[in-house]
PDB file of C-alpha atoms in Angstrom:
ATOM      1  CA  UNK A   1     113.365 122.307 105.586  1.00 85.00           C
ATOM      2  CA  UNK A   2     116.098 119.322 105.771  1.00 91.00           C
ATOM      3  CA  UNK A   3     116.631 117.188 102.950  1.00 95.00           C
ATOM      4  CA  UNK A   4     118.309 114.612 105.762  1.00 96.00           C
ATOM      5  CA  UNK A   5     119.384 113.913 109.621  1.00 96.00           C
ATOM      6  CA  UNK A   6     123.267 114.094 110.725  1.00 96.00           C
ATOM      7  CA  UNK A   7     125.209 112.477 113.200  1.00 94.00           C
ATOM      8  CA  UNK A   8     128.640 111.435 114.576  1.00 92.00           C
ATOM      9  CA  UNK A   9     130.916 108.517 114.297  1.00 89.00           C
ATOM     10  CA  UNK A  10     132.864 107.370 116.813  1.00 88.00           C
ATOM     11  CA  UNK A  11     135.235 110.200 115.825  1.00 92.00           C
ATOM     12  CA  UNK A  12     133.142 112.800 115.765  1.00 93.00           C
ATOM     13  CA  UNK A  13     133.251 112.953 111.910  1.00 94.00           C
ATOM     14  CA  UNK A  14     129.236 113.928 110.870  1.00 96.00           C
ATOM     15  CA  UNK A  15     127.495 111.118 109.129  1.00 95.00           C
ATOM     16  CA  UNK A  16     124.115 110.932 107.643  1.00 95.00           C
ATOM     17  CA  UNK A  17     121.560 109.437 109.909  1.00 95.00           C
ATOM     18  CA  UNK A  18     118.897 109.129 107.470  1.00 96.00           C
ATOM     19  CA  UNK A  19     116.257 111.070 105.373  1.00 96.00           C
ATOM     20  CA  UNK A  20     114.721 113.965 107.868  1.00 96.00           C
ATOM     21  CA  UNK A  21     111.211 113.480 108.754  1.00 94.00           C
ATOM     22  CA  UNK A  22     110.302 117.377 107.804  1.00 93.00           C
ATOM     23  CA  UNK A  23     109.889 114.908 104.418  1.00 96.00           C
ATOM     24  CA  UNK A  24     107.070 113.426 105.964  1.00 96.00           C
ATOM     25  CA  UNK A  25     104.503 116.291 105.304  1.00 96.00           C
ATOM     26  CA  UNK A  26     106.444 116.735 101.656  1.00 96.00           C
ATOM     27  CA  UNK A  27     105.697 112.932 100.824  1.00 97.00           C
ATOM     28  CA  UNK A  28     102.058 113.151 102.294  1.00 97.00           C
ATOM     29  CA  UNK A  29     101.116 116.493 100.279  1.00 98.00           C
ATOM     30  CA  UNK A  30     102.556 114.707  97.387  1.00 98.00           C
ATOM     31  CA  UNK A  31     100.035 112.321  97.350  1.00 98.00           C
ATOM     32  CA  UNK A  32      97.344 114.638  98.520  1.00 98.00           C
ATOM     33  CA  UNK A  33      98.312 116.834  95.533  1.00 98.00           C
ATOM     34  CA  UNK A  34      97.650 113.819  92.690  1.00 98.00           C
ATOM     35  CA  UNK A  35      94.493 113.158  94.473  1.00 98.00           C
ATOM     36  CA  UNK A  36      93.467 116.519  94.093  1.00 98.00           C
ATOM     37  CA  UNK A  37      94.950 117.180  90.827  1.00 98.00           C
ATOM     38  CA  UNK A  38      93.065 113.948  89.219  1.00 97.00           C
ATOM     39  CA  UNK A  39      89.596 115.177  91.104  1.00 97.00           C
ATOM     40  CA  UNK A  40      90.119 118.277  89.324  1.00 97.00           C
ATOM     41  CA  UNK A  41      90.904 116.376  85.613  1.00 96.00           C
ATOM     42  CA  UNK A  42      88.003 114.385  86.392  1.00 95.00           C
ATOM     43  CA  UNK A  43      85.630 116.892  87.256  1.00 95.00           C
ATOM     44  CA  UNK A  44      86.387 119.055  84.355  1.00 95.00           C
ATOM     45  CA  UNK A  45      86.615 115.849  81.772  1.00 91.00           C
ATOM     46  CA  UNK A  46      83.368 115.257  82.609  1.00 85.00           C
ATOM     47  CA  UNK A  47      81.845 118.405  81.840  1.00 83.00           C
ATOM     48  CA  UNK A  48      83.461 118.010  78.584  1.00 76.00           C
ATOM     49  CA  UNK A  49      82.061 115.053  78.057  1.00 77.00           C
ATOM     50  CA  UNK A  50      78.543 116.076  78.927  1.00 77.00           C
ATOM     51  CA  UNK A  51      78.396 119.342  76.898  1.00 74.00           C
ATOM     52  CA  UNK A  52      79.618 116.925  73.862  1.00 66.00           C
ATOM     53  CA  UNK A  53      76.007 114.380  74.193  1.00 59.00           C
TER      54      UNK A  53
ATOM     55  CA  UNK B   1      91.778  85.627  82.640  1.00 54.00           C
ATOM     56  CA  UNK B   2      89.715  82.341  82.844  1.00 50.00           C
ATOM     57  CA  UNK B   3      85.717  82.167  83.014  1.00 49.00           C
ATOM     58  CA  UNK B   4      83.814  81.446  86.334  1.00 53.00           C
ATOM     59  CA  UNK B   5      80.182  82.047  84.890  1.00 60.00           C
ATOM     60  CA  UNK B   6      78.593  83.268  81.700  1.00 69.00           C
ATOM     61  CA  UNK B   7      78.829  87.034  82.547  1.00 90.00           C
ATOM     62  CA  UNK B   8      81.332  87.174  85.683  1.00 94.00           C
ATOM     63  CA  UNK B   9      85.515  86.236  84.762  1.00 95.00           C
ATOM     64  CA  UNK B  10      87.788  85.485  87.211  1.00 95.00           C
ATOM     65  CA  UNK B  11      90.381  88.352  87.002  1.00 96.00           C
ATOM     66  CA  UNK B  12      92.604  87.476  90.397  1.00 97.00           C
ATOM     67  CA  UNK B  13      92.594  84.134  92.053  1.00 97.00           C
ATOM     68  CA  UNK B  14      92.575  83.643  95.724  1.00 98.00           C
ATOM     69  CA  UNK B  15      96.028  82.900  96.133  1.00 98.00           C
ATOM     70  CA  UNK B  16      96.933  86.512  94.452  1.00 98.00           C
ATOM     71  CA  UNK B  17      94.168  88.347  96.263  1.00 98.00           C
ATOM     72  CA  UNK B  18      95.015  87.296  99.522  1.00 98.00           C
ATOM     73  CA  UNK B  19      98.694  88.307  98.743  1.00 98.00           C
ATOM     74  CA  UNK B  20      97.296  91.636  97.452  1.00 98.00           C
ATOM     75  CA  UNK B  21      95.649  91.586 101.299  1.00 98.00           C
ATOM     76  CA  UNK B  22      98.261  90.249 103.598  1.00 98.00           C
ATOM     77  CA  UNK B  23     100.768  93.307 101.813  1.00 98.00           C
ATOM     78  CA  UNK B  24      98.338  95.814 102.514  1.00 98.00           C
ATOM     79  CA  UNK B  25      97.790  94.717 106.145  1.00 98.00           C
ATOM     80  CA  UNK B  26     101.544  94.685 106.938  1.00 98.00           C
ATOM     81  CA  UNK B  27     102.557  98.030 104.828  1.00 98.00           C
ATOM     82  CA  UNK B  28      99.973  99.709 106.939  1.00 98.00           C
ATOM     83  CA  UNK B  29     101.160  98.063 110.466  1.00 98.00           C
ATOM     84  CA  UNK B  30     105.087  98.813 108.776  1.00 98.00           C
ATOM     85  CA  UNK B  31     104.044 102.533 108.079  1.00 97.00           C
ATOM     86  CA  UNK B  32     101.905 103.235 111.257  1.00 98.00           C
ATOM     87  CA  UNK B  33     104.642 101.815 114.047  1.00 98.00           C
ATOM     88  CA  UNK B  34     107.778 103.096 111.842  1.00 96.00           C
ATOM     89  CA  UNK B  35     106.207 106.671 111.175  1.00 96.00           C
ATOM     90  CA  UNK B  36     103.734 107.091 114.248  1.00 97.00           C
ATOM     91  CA  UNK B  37     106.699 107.347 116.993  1.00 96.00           C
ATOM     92  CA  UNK B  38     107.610 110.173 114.769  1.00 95.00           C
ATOM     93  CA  UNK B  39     104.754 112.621 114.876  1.00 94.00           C
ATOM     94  CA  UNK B  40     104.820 112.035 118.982  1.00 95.00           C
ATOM     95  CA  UNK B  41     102.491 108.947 119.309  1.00 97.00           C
ATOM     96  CA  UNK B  42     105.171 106.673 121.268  1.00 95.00           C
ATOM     97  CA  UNK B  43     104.385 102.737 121.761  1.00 96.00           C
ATOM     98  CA  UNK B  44     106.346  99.853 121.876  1.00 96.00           C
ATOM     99  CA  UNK B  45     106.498  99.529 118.139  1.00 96.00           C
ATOM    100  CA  UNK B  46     109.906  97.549 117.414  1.00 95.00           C
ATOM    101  CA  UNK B  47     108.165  94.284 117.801  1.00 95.00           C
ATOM    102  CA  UNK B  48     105.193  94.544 115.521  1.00 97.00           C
ATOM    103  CA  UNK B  49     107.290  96.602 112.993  1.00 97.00           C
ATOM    104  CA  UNK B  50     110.178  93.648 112.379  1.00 96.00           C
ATOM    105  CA  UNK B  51     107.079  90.852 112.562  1.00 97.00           C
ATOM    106  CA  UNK B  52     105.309  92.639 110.073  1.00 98.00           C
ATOM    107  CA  UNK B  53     108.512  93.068 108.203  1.00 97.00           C
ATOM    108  CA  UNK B  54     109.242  89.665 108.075  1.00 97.00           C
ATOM    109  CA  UNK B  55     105.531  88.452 107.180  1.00 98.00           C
ATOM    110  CA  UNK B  56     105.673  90.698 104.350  1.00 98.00           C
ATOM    111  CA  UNK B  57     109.201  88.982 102.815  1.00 98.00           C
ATOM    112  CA  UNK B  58     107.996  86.183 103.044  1.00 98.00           C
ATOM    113  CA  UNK B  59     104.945  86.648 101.279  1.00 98.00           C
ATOM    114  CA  UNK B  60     106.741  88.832  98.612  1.00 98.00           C
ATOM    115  CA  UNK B  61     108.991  86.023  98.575  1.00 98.00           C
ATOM    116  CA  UNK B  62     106.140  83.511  97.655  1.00 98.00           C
ATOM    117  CA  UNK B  63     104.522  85.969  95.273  1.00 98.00           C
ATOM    118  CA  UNK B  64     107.663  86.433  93.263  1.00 98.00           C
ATOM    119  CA  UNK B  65     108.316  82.667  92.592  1.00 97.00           C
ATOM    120  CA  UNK B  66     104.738  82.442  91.631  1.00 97.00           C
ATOM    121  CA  UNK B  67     105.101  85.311  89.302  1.00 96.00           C
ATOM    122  CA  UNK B  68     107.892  83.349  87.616  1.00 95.00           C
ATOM    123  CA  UNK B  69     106.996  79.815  87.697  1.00 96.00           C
ATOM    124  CA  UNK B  70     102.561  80.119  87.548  1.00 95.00           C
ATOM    125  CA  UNK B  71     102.575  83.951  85.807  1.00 94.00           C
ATOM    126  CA  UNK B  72     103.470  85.417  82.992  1.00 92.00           C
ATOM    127  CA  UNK B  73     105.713  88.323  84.201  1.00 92.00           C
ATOM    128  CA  UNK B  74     105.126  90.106  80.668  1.00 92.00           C
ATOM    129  CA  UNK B  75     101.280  90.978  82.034  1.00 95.00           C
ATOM    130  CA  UNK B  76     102.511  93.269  84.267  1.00 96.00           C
ATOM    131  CA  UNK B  77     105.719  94.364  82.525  1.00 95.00           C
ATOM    132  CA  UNK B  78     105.506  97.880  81.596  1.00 95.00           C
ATOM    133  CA  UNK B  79     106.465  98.354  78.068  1.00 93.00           C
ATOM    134  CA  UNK B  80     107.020 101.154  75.469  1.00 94.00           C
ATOM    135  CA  UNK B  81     103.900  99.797  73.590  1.00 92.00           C
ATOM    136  CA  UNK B  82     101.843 100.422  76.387  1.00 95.00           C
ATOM    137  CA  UNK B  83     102.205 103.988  75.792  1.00 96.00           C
ATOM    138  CA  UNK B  84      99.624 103.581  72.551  1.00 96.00           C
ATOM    139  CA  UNK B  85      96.793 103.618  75.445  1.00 96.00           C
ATOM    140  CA  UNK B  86      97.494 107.476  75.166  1.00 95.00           C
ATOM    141  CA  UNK B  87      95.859 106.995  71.915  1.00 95.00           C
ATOM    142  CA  UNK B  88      93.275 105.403  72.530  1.00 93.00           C
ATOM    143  CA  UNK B  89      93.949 101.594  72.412  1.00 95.00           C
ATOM    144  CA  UNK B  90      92.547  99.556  75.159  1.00 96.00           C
ATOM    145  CA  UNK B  91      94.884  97.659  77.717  1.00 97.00           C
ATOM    146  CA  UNK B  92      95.323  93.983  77.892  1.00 96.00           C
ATOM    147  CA  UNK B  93      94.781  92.849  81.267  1.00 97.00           C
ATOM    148  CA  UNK B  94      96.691  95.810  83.326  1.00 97.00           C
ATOM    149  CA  UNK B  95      96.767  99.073  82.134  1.00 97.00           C
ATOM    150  CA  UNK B  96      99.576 101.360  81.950  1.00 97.00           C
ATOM    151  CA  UNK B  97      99.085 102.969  85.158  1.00 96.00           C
ATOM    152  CA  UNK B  98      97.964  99.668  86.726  1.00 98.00           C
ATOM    153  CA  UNK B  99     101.058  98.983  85.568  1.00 98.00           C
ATOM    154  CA  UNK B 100     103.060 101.673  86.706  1.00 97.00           C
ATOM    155  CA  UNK B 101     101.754 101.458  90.545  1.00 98.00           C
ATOM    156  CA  UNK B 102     103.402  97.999  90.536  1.00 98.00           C
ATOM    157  CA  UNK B 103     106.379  98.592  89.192  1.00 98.00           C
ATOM    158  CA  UNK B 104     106.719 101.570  91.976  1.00 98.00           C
ATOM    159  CA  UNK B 105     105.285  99.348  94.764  1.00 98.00           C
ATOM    160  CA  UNK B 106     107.654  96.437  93.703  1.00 98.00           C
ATOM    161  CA  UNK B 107     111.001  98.703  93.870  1.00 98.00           C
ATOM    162  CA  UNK B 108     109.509 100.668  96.763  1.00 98.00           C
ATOM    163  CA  UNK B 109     109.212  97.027  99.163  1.00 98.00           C
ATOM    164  CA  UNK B 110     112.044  95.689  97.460  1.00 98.00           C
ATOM    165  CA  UNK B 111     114.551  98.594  98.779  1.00 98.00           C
ATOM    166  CA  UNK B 112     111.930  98.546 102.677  1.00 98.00           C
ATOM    167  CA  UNK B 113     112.887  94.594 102.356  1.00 98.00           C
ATOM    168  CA  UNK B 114     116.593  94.517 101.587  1.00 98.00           C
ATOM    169  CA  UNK B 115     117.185  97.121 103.626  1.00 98.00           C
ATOM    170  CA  UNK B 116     115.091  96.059 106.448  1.00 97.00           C
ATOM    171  CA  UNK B 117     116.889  92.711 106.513  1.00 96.00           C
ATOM    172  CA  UNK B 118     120.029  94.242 107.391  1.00 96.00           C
ATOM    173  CA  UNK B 119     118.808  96.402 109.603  1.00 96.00           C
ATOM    174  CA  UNK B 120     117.030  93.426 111.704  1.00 95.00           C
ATOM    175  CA  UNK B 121     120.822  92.489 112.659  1.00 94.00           C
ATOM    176  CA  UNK B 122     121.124  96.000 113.803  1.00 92.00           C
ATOM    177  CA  UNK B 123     118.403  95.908 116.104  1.00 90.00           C
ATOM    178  CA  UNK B 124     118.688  92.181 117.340  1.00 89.00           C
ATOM    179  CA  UNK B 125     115.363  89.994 117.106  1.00 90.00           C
ATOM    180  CA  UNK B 126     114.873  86.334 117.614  1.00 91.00           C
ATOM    181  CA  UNK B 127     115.525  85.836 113.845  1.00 89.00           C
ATOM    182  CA  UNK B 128     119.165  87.367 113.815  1.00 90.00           C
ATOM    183  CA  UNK B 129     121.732  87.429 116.024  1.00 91.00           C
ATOM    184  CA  UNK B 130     122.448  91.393 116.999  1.00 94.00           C
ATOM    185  CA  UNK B 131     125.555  92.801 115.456  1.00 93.00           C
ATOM    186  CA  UNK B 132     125.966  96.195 114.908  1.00 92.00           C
ATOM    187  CA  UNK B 133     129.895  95.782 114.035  1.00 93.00           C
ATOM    188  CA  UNK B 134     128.503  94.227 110.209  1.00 94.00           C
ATOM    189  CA  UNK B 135     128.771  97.336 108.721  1.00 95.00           C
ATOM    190  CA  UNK B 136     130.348 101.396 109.202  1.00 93.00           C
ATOM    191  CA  UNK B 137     128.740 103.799 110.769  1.00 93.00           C
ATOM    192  CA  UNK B 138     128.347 105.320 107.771  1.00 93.00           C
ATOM    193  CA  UNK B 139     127.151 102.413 105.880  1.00 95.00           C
ATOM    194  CA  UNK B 140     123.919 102.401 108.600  1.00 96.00           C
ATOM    195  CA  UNK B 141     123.108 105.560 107.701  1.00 96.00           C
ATOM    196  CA  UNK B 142     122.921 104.844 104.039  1.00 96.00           C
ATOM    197  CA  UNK B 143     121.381 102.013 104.817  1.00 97.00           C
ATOM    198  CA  UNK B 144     118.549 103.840 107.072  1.00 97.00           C
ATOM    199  CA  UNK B 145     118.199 106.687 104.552  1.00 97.00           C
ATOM    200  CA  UNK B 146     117.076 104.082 101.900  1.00 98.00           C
ATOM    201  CA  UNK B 147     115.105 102.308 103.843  1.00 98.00           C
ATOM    202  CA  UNK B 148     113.592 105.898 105.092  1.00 97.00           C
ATOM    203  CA  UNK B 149     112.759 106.905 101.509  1.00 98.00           C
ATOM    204  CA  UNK B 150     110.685 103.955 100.781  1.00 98.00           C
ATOM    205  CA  UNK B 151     108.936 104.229 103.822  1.00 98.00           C
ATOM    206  CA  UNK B 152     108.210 107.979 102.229  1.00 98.00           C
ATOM    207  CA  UNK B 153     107.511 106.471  98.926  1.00 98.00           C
ATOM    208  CA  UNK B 154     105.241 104.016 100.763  1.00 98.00           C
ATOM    209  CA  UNK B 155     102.888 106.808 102.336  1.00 98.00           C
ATOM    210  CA  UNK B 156     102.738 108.714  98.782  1.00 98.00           C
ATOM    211  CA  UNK B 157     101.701 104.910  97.159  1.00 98.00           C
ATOM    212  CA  UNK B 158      99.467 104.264  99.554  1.00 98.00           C
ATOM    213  CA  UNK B 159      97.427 107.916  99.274  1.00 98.00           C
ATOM    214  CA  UNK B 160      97.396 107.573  95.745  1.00 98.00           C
ATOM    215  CA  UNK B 161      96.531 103.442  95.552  1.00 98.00           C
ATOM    216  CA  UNK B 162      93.345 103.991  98.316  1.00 98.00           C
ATOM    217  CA  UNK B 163      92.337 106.619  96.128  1.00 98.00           C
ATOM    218  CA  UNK B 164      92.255 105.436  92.831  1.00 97.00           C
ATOM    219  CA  UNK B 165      90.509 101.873  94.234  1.00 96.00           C
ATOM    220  CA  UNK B 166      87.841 103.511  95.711  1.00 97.00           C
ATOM    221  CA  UNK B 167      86.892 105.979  92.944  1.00 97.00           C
ATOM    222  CA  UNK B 168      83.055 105.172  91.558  1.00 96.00           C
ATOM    223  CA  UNK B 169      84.859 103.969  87.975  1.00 94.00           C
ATOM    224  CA  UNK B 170      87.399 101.868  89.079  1.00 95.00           C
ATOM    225  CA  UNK B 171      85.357 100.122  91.911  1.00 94.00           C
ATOM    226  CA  UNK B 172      85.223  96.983  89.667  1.00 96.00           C
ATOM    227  CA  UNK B 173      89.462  96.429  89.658  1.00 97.00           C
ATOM    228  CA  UNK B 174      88.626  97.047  94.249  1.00 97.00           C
ATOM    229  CA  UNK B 175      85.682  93.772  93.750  1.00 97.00           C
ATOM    230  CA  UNK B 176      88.395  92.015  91.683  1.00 97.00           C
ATOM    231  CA  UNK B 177      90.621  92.247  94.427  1.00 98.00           C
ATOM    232  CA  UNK B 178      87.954  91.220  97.073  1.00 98.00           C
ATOM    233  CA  UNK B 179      86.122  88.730  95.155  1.00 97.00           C
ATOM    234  CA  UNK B 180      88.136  88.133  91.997  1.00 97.00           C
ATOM    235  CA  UNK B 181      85.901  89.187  88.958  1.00 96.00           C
ATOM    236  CA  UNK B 182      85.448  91.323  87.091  1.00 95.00           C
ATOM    237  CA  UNK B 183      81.712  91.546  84.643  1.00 96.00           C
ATOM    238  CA  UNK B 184      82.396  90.519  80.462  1.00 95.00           C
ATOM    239  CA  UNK B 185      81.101  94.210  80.010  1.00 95.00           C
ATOM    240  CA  UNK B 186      83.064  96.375  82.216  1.00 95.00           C
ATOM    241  CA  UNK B 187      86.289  93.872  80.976  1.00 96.00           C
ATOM    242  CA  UNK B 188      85.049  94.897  77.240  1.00 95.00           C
ATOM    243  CA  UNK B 189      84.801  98.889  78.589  1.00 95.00           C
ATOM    244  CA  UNK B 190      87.985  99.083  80.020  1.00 96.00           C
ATOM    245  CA  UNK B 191      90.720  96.465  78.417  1.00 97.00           C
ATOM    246  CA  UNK B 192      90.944  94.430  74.815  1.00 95.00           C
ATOM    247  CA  UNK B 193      89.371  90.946  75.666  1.00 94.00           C
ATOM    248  CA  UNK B 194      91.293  89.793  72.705  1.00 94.00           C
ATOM    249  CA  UNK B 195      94.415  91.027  74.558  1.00 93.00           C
ATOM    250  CA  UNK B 196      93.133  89.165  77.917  1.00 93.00           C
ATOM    251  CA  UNK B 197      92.754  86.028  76.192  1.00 91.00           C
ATOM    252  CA  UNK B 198      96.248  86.007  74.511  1.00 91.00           C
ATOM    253  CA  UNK B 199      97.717  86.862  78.284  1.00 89.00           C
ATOM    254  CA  UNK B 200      98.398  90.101  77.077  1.00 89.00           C
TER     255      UNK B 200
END
């Protein structure tokens, strides 16, 4: 996976284009992931709390 | 926080909610017409993505001289104190991750602004004159690779914002932002009324 795109100057000389969009999937699972991870927290915070009353 | 009735307090005025509203709409159109081209869904998006653009600084603009001169910026200021929440201690009026999501969407639009600007004289609209010759090659790529990561940052904020606003325990903070108030209970439940009052 790229971390970023390339191109060329007038010169040829490679210059960075911006950040590559193989990123895009990495910043969407990102938040997936905390959505997921706090569903899980909740879920099992719960159940602690309801064996506890 | 001032009161409305005996049981509902008004938590966000109009003004603030319809900023919270008019950012939302535009970091969705700036997200869908900048990111959509990319995954092969092709429309004439340059127009609607600088209008949106400039919408949003302007009402980011407004909301920022508010903050200064009608808020107190220490509500929303994230400090080390905050951290005693950990423990137990209840908020004032924004918690620490209430504050936290601010202070990431506040440096995420800031950079998509700044960066935007500049990039408007790139691309030529009615607003600027087009010149590409401002800056190096180089410095356009920089340029574009910040304003690329907080378009990135922007999809991640927006994931995890939607989500959190629409879980079952934090639906009253969503009705705050769509009607302003919030109930005297679920403010006693979830922050320090004491702490609300002082403009904590």
């Amino acid at each position: 996976m790229d971390i970023l795109r390339y191109g060329h100057d007038a010169y040829g000389k490679v210059v960075i284009d911006g950040v590559s969009w193989d990123l895009l999937g990495l910043a969407a699972g990102a938040g997936v992931a905390v959505i997921i991870i706090h569903l899980i927290y909740r879920a099992v915070s719960k159940s602690g709390r309801n064996r506890g009353n | 926080m001032a009161t409305q009735t005996q049981d509902k307090l008004q938590r966000h005025a109009g003004i603030d909610r319809l900023f919270h509203w008019v950012t939302a709409v535009t970091m969705t159109l700036l997200l869908a017409t900048s990111l959509l081209p990319i995954v092969g869904i092709r429309f004439p998006w340059v127009k609607i993505h600088w209008v949106s653009g400039l919408v949003l600084t302007l009402v980011v603009l407004f909301h920022i001289l508010r903050a200064i001169t009608v808020q107190k910026l220490s509500v929303i200021q994230l400090k080390g104190a905050d951290l005693a929440e950990f423990s137990g201690k209840k908020p004032g009026k924004y918690s620490l991750p209430q504050k936290a999501m601010h202070l990431a969407w506040m440096l995420t639009i800031l950079v998509a602004i700044a960066t935007g600007i500049v990039m408007m004289v790139k691309a030529g609209t009615p607003v600027f004159h087009r010149n590409p010759y401002i800056l190096t090659v180089k410095a356009w790529g920089i340029l574009t690779l910040l304003h690329d990561l907080a378009a990135l940052a922007a999809l991640f904020l927006i994931l995890v914002h939607v989500y959190f606003g629409l879980l079952p325990e934090k639906r009253m903070y969503l009705r705050s932002m769509v009607g302003g108030w919030m109930s005297r209970s679920e403010l006693a439940l979830n922050h320090d009324p004491e702490r609300v009052a002082r403009g904590e």
